[in-house]
């Protein structure tokens, strides 16, 4: 089996593609969450993952840090290698799955890349738990493969599919909609009549829903996470979700030129509709296959945003990592068209060229955001170094040891530094949040400063200031406490 994989040229095509898009992360990079994982006591980090329903992630870090006693660098390297391996095998497994129904290798390769390494996949690599996030994607594809075997008549495969989805949910919930998105194509393929169509949809809903419900109940009733335990104001939630959907579809959170993804999507849909009208004779066939386009599109969007519907209104927050499945729609429609119609050589060439242009633009944006991420990391470290020097000088001069920290904001505090491409949670500076500001200081100084509430008078003074650069005046020392202002 392994010999067959390692002698397959497609495997190396996917390996090269994976390294082109994500090879740059072999150089250690940080996100504010990274500092939290390693800048706080391990039990707090593990508890945070458990409370978010990401039990596999929590156990992963517990094993590496607490049992194997690996430090940050080794943990990062293992997570990164795992992410690369999972991405590679996700691509290859999906390709082999598609080859069962589609003759063109080129279409299968392109579709696999557009689905797995889609526009939103970049954020899955921005966090220290990148390995577990990509493991979730691989498990979803394995679940689809088992579901197809179930539709082919092997009824026992449904249990393996559910198990894969259960583990995937406990890895990271933001990726699991990719299972439904791909499965919708097989629902259409194996539905000979309306009854089959309804039953197949129920099967997919159960394979997706049972693990998702178990994960949701675990988060809500065992760990009491505020994301699902807080108040839901329906009108506000709907308003925030509507705005999030628009941003997701038309601007892709700034991860692609505005409207360009929508233009590619619209062009592909128009191509598909025209191709269907030309390829099928009866109106009934034309209608049903065109309806299939919108079934896949609406189904993918719905299951992508479904987790947002269950969250507290204050926690509704659309990000690339949590809506990962949506931008796989180009690859999904390409699979759908190729599975129901013959794509001639000329059309394959046009699709190949168009896809290469699309992926080139995507790669450029990936590179820009990644470079800026490293810039933010450098700036964060330099500021922390200056803070460390000031703390050390204060402790030498006074004999007081800083054990507590309180974080404030000036009049116009920013989420990142000047000339940095910052969207949603990507490329935010560590000092933008109180939890990450204290965490990065703990991380680099190897301390365990305790966060304490703001002093009202100091808070009032800081709120009247408006700094554009780091300044010593942003630090106020009181006995064993550091009051630090974010600019």
Coordinates of C-alpha atoms in Angstrom, one line a residue, residues 29-482:
X29 CA 5.7 31.9 13.8
X30 CA 3.4 33.1 16.6
X31 CA -0.1 34.1 17.1
X32 CA -1.5 35.7 20.3
X33 CA -3.0 32.3 21.2
X34 CA 0.5 30.8 20.9
X35 CA 1.8 33.0 23.7
X36 CA -1.3 32.0 25.8
X37 CA -0.6 28.3 25.4
X38 CA 3.1 28.6 26.5
X39 CA 2.9 31.8 28.6
X40 CA 0.4 30.5 31.1
X41 CA 0.4 27.5 33.4
X42 CA -0.2 24.4 31.3
X43 CA -3.4 23.4 33.2
X44 CA -5.0 26.8 32.1
X45 CA -4.1 26.2 28.5
X46 CA -5.4 22.6 28.6
X47 CA -8.6 23.7 30.3
X48 CA -9.2 26.4 27.7
X49 CA -9.0 23.7 24.9
X50 CA -11.3 21.4 26.9
X51 CA -13.8 24.2 27.5
X52 CA -13.9 24.8 23.7
X53 CA -14.7 21.2 23.0
X54 CA -11.2 20.6 21.5
X55 CA -10.3 17.7 23.7
X56 CA -7.9 16.1 21.2
X57 CA -6.0 19.4 21.0
X58 CA -5.8 19.6 24.8
X59 CA -4.5 16.0 25.0
X60 CA -2.0 16.6 22.2
X61 CA -0.4 19.4 24.2
X62 CA -0.6 17.6 27.5
X63 CA 1.2 14.7 25.9
X64 CA 4.0 16.8 24.3
X65 CA 4.5 19.3 27.1
X66 CA 3.6 17.5 30.4
X67 CA 4.5 13.9 29.6
X68 CA 7.3 14.1 27.0
X69 CA 8.5 17.5 28.5
X70 CA 8.9 19.0 25.1
X71 CA 9.5 22.8 24.9
X72 CA 8.0 25.3 22.6
X73 CA 10.3 24.7 19.6
X74 CA 9.9 20.9 19.6
X75 CA 6.2 21.2 20.1
X76 CA 5.9 23.6 17.2
X77 CA 8.0 21.4 14.9
X78 CA 5.9 18.3 15.6
X79 CA 2.6 20.3 15.1
X80 CA 3.9 21.7 11.9
X81 CA 5.1 18.4 10.5
X82 CA 1.7 16.8 11.5
X83 CA -0.1 19.7 9.6
X84 CA 2.0 19.1 6.5
X85 CA 1.4 15.3 6.6
X86 CA -2.3 15.7 7.2
X87 CA -2.6 18.3 4.4
X88 CA -0.7 16.0 2.0
X89 CA -2.7 12.9 2.8
X90 CA -6.0 14.9 2.7
X91 CA -5.2 15.9 -0.9
X92 CA -4.1 12.4 -1.9
X93 CA -7.0 10.6 -0.2
X94 CA -9.5 13.0 -1.8
X95 CA -7.9 12.6 -5.2
X96 CA -8.2 8.8 -4.9
X97 CA -11.8 9.2 -3.9
X98 CA -12.6 11.4 -6.8
X99 CA -10.9 9.1 -9.3
X100 CA -13.6 6.5 -8.6
X101 CA -16.1 8.7 -10.4
X102 CA -14.1 11.1 -12.6
X103 CA -11.8 10.0 -15.4
X104 CA -9.7 13.2 -15.8
X105 CA -6.6 13.2 -13.5
X106 CA -6.2 16.9 -14.1
X107 CA -9.7 17.7 -12.9
X108 CA -9.2 15.5 -9.8
X109 CA -5.9 17.1 -8.9
X110 CA -7.2 20.6 -9.4
X111 CA -10.5 19.9 -7.5
X112 CA -8.5 18.3 -4.6
X113 CA -6.3 21.4 -4.3
X114 CA -9.1 23.9 -4.5
X115 CA -11.0 22.0 -1.8
X116 CA -8.3 21.2 0.8
X117 CA -5.9 24.2 0.2
X118 CA -8.7 26.7 -0.3
X119 CA -8.5 30.5 0.4
X120 CA -9.5 30.1 4.1
X121 CA -7.0 27.3 4.8
X122 CA -4.2 29.8 5.6
X123 CA -5.6 30.5 9.0
X124 CA -5.5 26.9 10.0
X125 CA -1.7 27.2 9.8
X126 CA -1.5 30.4 11.8
X127 CA -1.9 28.7 15.2
X128 CA 0.4 26.4 17.2
X129 CA -2.4 23.7 17.0
X130 CA -2.1 23.7 13.2
X131 CA -1.4 19.9 13.2
X132 CA -4.6 19.0 15.0
X133 CA -6.6 21.4 12.8
X134 CA -5.4 19.8 9.6
X135 CA -6.0 16.3 11.2
X136 CA -9.6 17.4 11.5
X137 CA -9.7 18.0 7.8
X138 CA -8.2 14.6 7.0
X139 CA -10.7 12.9 9.3
X140 CA -13.5 14.6 7.5
X141 CA -12.3 13.3 4.1
X142 CA -11.9 9.8 5.6
X143 CA -15.5 10.1 6.8
X144 CA -16.6 11.0 3.3
X145 CA -14.8 8.0 1.8
X146 CA -16.5 5.7 4.3
X147 CA -19.9 7.3 3.6
X148 CA -19.4 6.6 -0.1
X149 CA -18.7 2.9 0.7
X150 CA -21.9 3.0 2.8
X151 CA -23.9 4.3 -0.2
X152 CA -22.2 1.5 -2.3
X153 CA -23.7 -1.1 0.0
X154 CA -21.2 -1.6 2.8
X155 CA -23.5 -0.6 5.7
X156 CA -20.9 -1.1 8.4
X157 CA -18.8 1.8 7.1
X158 CA -21.3 4.2 8.5
X159 CA -19.9 3.6 12.0
X160 CA -16.4 4.4 10.9
X161 CA -17.7 7.6 9.3
X162 CA -19.3 8.7 12.6
X163 CA -16.2 7.9 14.6
X164 CA -14.1 9.9 12.2
X165 CA -16.5 12.9 12.5
X166 CA -16.6 12.6 16.3
X167 CA -12.8 12.8 16.6
X168 CA -12.8 15.6 14.0
X169 CA -15.2 17.6 16.1
X170 CA -13.0 17.2 19.2
X171 CA -10.0 18.3 17.1
X172 CA -11.6 21.5 15.7
X173 CA -15.2 22.3 14.9
X174 CA -14.5 24.9 12.3
X175 CA -13.5 22.4 9.6
X176 CA -16.2 19.7 9.9
X177 CA -18.6 21.3 7.5
X178 CA -16.2 20.2 4.7
X179 CA -17.6 16.7 5.3
X180 CA -21.1 17.8 4.4
X181 CA -20.0 19.9 1.5
X182 CA -18.3 17.0 -0.2
X183 CA -21.0 14.5 0.8
X184 CA -23.7 16.5 -0.9
X185 CA -22.2 15.4 -4.3
X186 CA -22.6 11.8 -3.3
X187 CA -26.1 12.4 -2.1
X188 CA -27.0 13.5 -5.6
X189 CA -25.0 10.6 -7.2
X190 CA -26.7 7.9 -5.2
X191 CA -30.2 9.3 -5.2
X192 CA -32.2 7.5 -7.9
X193 CA -35.5 9.0 -6.7
X194 CA -36.9 11.5 -4.2
X195 CA -37.2 8.8 -1.5
X196 CA -33.5 8.0 -1.9
X197 CA -32.6 11.7 -1.9
X198 CA -34.4 12.3 1.4
X199 CA -32.9 9.2 3.0
X200 CA -29.4 10.0 1.9
X201 CA -29.7 13.5 3.2
X202 CA -30.9 12.1 6.6
X203 CA -27.8 9.8 6.6
X204 CA -25.4 12.7 6.0
X205 CA -27.2 14.8 8.6
X206 CA -26.9 12.0 11.2
X207 CA -23.2 11.4 10.5
X208 CA -22.6 15.2 10.8
X209 CA -25.1 15.9 13.5
X210 CA -24.6 13.1 16.0
X211 CA -20.9 13.9 16.6
X212 CA -21.6 17.7 16.5
X213 CA -24.4 17.3 19.1
X214 CA -22.1 15.2 21.4
X215 CA -19.4 17.9 21.1
X216 CA -22.0 20.7 21.7
X217 CA -23.4 19.0 24.8
X218 CA -19.9 18.4 26.2
X219 CA -19.1 22.1 25.8
X220 CA -22.4 23.4 27.2
X221 CA -23.1 21.1 30.1
X222 CA -19.7 19.6 31.2
X223 CA -17.5 22.7 30.6
X224 CA -20.1 25.5 30.5
X225 CA -18.3 27.5 27.7
X226 CA -19.6 31.0 27.4
X227 CA -19.8 30.6 23.6
X228 CA -22.9 28.4 23.9
X229 CA -24.0 29.2 27.5
X230 CA -24.5 33.0 27.0
X231 CA -27.6 34.9 26.0
X232 CA -28.9 34.6 22.4
X233 CA -30.7 37.7 21.1
X234 CA -32.2 36.3 17.9
X235 CA -32.5 39.6 16.0
X236 CA -28.9 40.6 16.8
X237 CA -27.6 37.1 16.0
X238 CA -29.4 37.1 12.6
X239 CA -28.0 40.6 11.8
X240 CA -24.4 39.6 12.7
X241 CA -24.7 36.3 10.8
X242 CA -26.1 38.1 7.7
X243 CA -23.2 40.6 7.8
X244 CA -20.7 37.7 8.3
X245 CA -22.1 35.8 5.3
X246 CA -21.8 38.9 3.0
X247 CA -18.2 39.4 4.2
X248 CA -17.4 35.7 3.7
X249 CA -18.8 35.6 0.1
X250 CA -17.8 38.9 -1.3
X251 CA -14.6 40.0 0.4
X252 CA -13.4 36.6 1.8
X253 CA -12.3 38.6 4.9
X254 CA -9.6 40.3 2.8
X255 CA -7.8 37.1 2.0
X256 CA -8.5 37.5 -1.7
X257 CA -9.2 40.5 -4.0
X258 CA -12.7 41.8 -3.2
X259 CA -15.4 40.3 -5.4
X260 CA -12.9 38.2 -7.4
X261 CA -13.8 34.9 -5.7
X262 CA -17.5 35.7 -6.3
X263 CA -16.7 36.4 -10.0
X264 CA -14.9 33.1 -10.3
X265 CA -17.8 31.3 -8.6
X266 CA -20.4 33.0 -10.8
X267 CA -18.4 32.2 -13.9
X268 CA -18.2 28.5 -12.9
X269 CA -21.9 28.4 -12.1
X270 CA -22.8 30.0 -15.5
X271 CA -20.5 27.5 -17.3
X272 CA -22.1 24.6 -15.4
X273 CA -25.7 25.8 -16.3
X274 CA -24.8 26.2 -20.0
X275 CA -23.0 22.9 -20.1
X276 CA -26.0 21.1 -18.5
X277 CA -28.5 22.7 -20.9
X278 CA -26.3 21.6 -23.8
X279 CA -25.5 18.1 -22.5
X280 CA -29.0 16.9 -21.5
X281 CA -32.1 16.6 -23.7
X282 CA -35.1 16.5 -21.4
X283 CA -36.2 19.6 -19.4
X284 CA -36.6 17.4 -16.3
X285 CA -32.9 16.4 -16.4
X286 CA -31.8 20.0 -17.1
X287 CA -33.9 21.3 -14.2
X288 CA -32.8 18.6 -11.7
X289 CA -29.0 19.0 -12.5
X290 CA -29.2 22.8 -12.4
X291 CA -31.1 22.5 -9.1
X292 CA -28.2 20.3 -7.9
X293 CA -25.8 23.3 -8.3
X294 CA -27.8 25.4 -5.9
X295 CA -28.4 22.4 -3.6
X296 CA -24.6 22.1 -3.2
X297 CA -24.1 25.9 -2.9
X298 CA -26.8 26.5 -0.3
X299 CA -26.0 23.3 1.6
X300 CA -22.3 24.3 1.9
X301 CA -23.1 27.8 3.1
X302 CA -25.7 26.5 5.6
X303 CA -23.5 23.9 7.2
X304 CA -20.6 26.3 7.2
X305 CA -22.5 28.9 9.2
X306 CA -24.6 26.4 11.3
X307 CA -22.2 26.5 14.4
X308 CA -22.8 30.3 14.5
X309 CA -26.5 29.7 15.0
X310 CA -25.9 27.9 18.3
X311 CA -23.5 30.4 19.8
X312 CA -24.3 33.2 22.1
X313 CA -25.0 36.5 20.3
X314 CA -21.8 38.1 21.7
X315 CA -19.7 35.2 20.4
X316 CA -20.9 35.2 16.8
X317 CA -17.7 35.8 14.9
X318 CA -17.0 34.9 11.3
X319 CA -13.3 34.0 10.6
X320 CA -11.5 32.1 7.9
X321 CA -10.7 29.1 10.1
X322 CA -14.3 28.8 11.3
X323 CA -15.8 29.0 7.8
X324 CA -13.2 26.9 6.1
X325 CA -15.6 24.8 4.1
X326 CA -17.1 27.7 2.1
X327 CA -14.3 28.5 -0.2
X328 CA -14.0 24.9 -1.2
X329 CA -17.1 25.4 -3.3
X330 CA -15.2 26.0 -6.5
X331 CA -13.6 22.5 -6.2
X332 CA -16.9 21.0 -5.2
X333 CA -18.8 22.4 -8.2
X334 CA -16.0 21.3 -10.5
X335 CA -16.4 17.7 -9.1
X336 CA -20.1 17.9 -9.6
X337 CA -19.9 19.0 -13.2
X338 CA -17.3 16.4 -14.0
X339 CA -19.3 13.6 -12.4
X340 CA -22.5 14.3 -14.4
X341 CA -21.1 15.4 -17.7
X342 CA -18.1 14.8 -20.0
X343 CA -15.6 17.7 -19.9
X344 CA -13.7 17.8 -23.2
X345 CA -10.0 18.4 -23.5
X346 CA -10.4 22.1 -24.5
X347 CA -12.5 22.8 -21.5
X348 CA -10.1 20.9 -19.2
X349 CA -7.3 23.2 -20.5
X350 CA -9.3 26.3 -19.8
X351 CA -10.2 25.0 -16.3
X352 CA -6.5 24.2 -15.7
X353 CA -5.3 27.7 -16.8
X354 CA -8.1 29.5 -14.8
X355 CA -7.3 27.4 -11.7
X356 CA -3.6 28.1 -12.0
X357 CA -4.3 31.9 -12.2
X358 CA -6.7 31.6 -9.2
X359 CA -4.1 29.6 -7.1
X360 CA -1.3 32.1 -8.1
X361 CA -3.4 35.0 -6.7
X362 CA -4.2 32.9 -3.6
X363 CA -0.5 32.1 -3.1
X364 CA 0.4 35.8 -3.4
X365 CA -2.1 36.7 -0.7
X366 CA -0.9 33.8 1.5
X367 CA 2.6 35.1 1.2
X368 CA 1.7 38.7 2.0
X369 CA -0.2 37.8 5.1
X370 CA 2.5 35.4 6.3
X371 CA 5.3 37.9 5.8
X372 CA 3.3 40.4 7.8
X373 CA 2.7 37.8 10.5
X374 CA 6.5 37.5 10.9
X375 CA 6.8 41.3 11.0
X376 CA 4.2 41.4 13.9
X377 CA 6.2 38.6 15.7
X378 CA 9.4 40.6 15.5
X379 CA 7.7 43.9 16.7
X380 CA 6.0 42.0 19.5
X381 CA 9.3 40.5 20.6
X382 CA 11.2 43.8 20.4
X383 CA 8.6 45.6 22.6
X384 CA 8.6 42.7 25.1
X385 CA 12.4 43.0 25.2
X386 CA 12.2 46.7 26.1
X387 CA 9.5 45.9 28.7
X388 CA 11.7 43.2 30.2
X389 CA 14.6 45.7 30.5
X390 CA 12.4 48.2 32.2
X391 CA 11.1 45.6 34.7
X392 CA 14.6 44.4 35.4
X393 CA 15.8 47.9 36.1
X394 CA 12.9 48.7 38.3
X395 CA 13.4 45.5 40.4
X396 CA 17.1 46.3 40.8
X397 CA 16.5 49.9 41.8
X398 CA 13.6 49.2 44.3
X399 CA 14.1 45.6 45.4
X400 CA 10.4 45.0 44.5
X401 CA 9.6 41.9 42.4
X402 CA 6.9 42.3 39.8
X403 CA 4.4 39.5 40.2
X404 CA 1.2 41.1 38.9
X405 CA 0.2 42.9 35.7
X406 CA -2.8 45.0 34.6
X407 CA -3.4 45.9 30.9
X408 CA -4.9 49.1 29.7
X409 CA -5.7 50.9 26.4
X410 CA -5.0 54.4 25.2
X411 CA -7.5 56.6 23.4
X412 CA -7.1 55.0 20.0
X413 CA -5.4 51.7 20.6
X414 CA -4.9 49.5 17.5
X415 CA -5.1 45.8 17.0
X416 CA -1.9 45.7 15.0
X417 CA 1.1 47.8 13.9
X418 CA 1.2 50.3 11.0
X419 CA 1.4 48.9 7.4
X420 CA 0.4 45.4 8.5
X421 CA -2.4 43.5 6.8
X422 CA -4.6 42.6 9.7
X423 CA -8.0 41.0 9.4
X424 CA -10.2 39.3 12.0
X425 CA -7.8 37.4 14.3
X426 CA -4.9 37.3 11.8
X427 CA -1.8 39.4 12.4
X428 CA -3.1 40.9 15.6
X429 CA -0.3 42.1 17.9
X430 CA 0.0 40.3 21.1
X431 CA -0.5 43.5 23.1
X432 CA -4.0 44.0 21.6
X433 CA -5.6 41.9 24.3
X434 CA -5.0 41.7 28.1
X435 CA -4.7 37.9 28.1
X436 CA -2.2 37.8 25.3
X437 CA -0.2 40.8 26.5
X438 CA 0.5 39.2 29.9
X439 CA 1.1 35.9 28.1
X440 CA 3.8 37.2 25.8
X441 CA 5.6 38.8 28.7
X442 CA 5.4 35.5 30.7
X443 CA 6.6 33.6 27.6
X444 CA 9.7 35.6 26.9
X445 CA 10.6 36.4 30.5
X446 CA 9.7 32.9 31.7
X447 CA 7.5 34.3 34.5
X448 CA 4.0 33.8 35.7
X449 CA 2.6 37.3 36.2
X450 CA -0.9 37.3 37.6
X451 CA -3.4 39.5 35.8
X452 CA -5.2 41.9 38.1
X453 CA -8.0 44.5 37.6
X454 CA -7.3 48.0 36.4
X455 CA -6.7 50.9 38.7
X456 CA -9.4 53.5 37.9
X457 CA -7.2 56.5 38.2
X458 CA -4.5 55.0 36.0
X459 CA -7.1 53.8 33.5
X460 CA -8.5 57.4 33.3
X461 CA -5.0 58.8 32.6
X462 CA -4.1 56.2 30.0
X463 CA -7.4 56.7 28.2
X464 CA -6.5 60.4 27.6
X465 CA -3.2 59.5 25.9
X466 CA -2.8 58.7 22.2
X467 CA 0.6 57.0 21.4
X468 CA 1.6 55.8 18.0
X469 CA 4.8 54.0 19.1
X470 CA 6.1 52.2 22.2
X471 CA 7.0 54.6 25.0
X472 CA 8.3 54.1 28.5
X473 CA 5.4 56.2 29.7
X474 CA 3.2 53.3 28.9
X475 CA 4.5 51.5 31.9
X476 CA 3.7 52.4 35.5
X477 CA 5.2 50.4 38.4
X478 CA 3.4 50.2 41.7
X479 CA 5.1 47.9 44.3
X480 CA 4.8 44.4 42.8
X481 CA 2.4 45.4 40.0
X482 CA 3.1 46.5 36.4

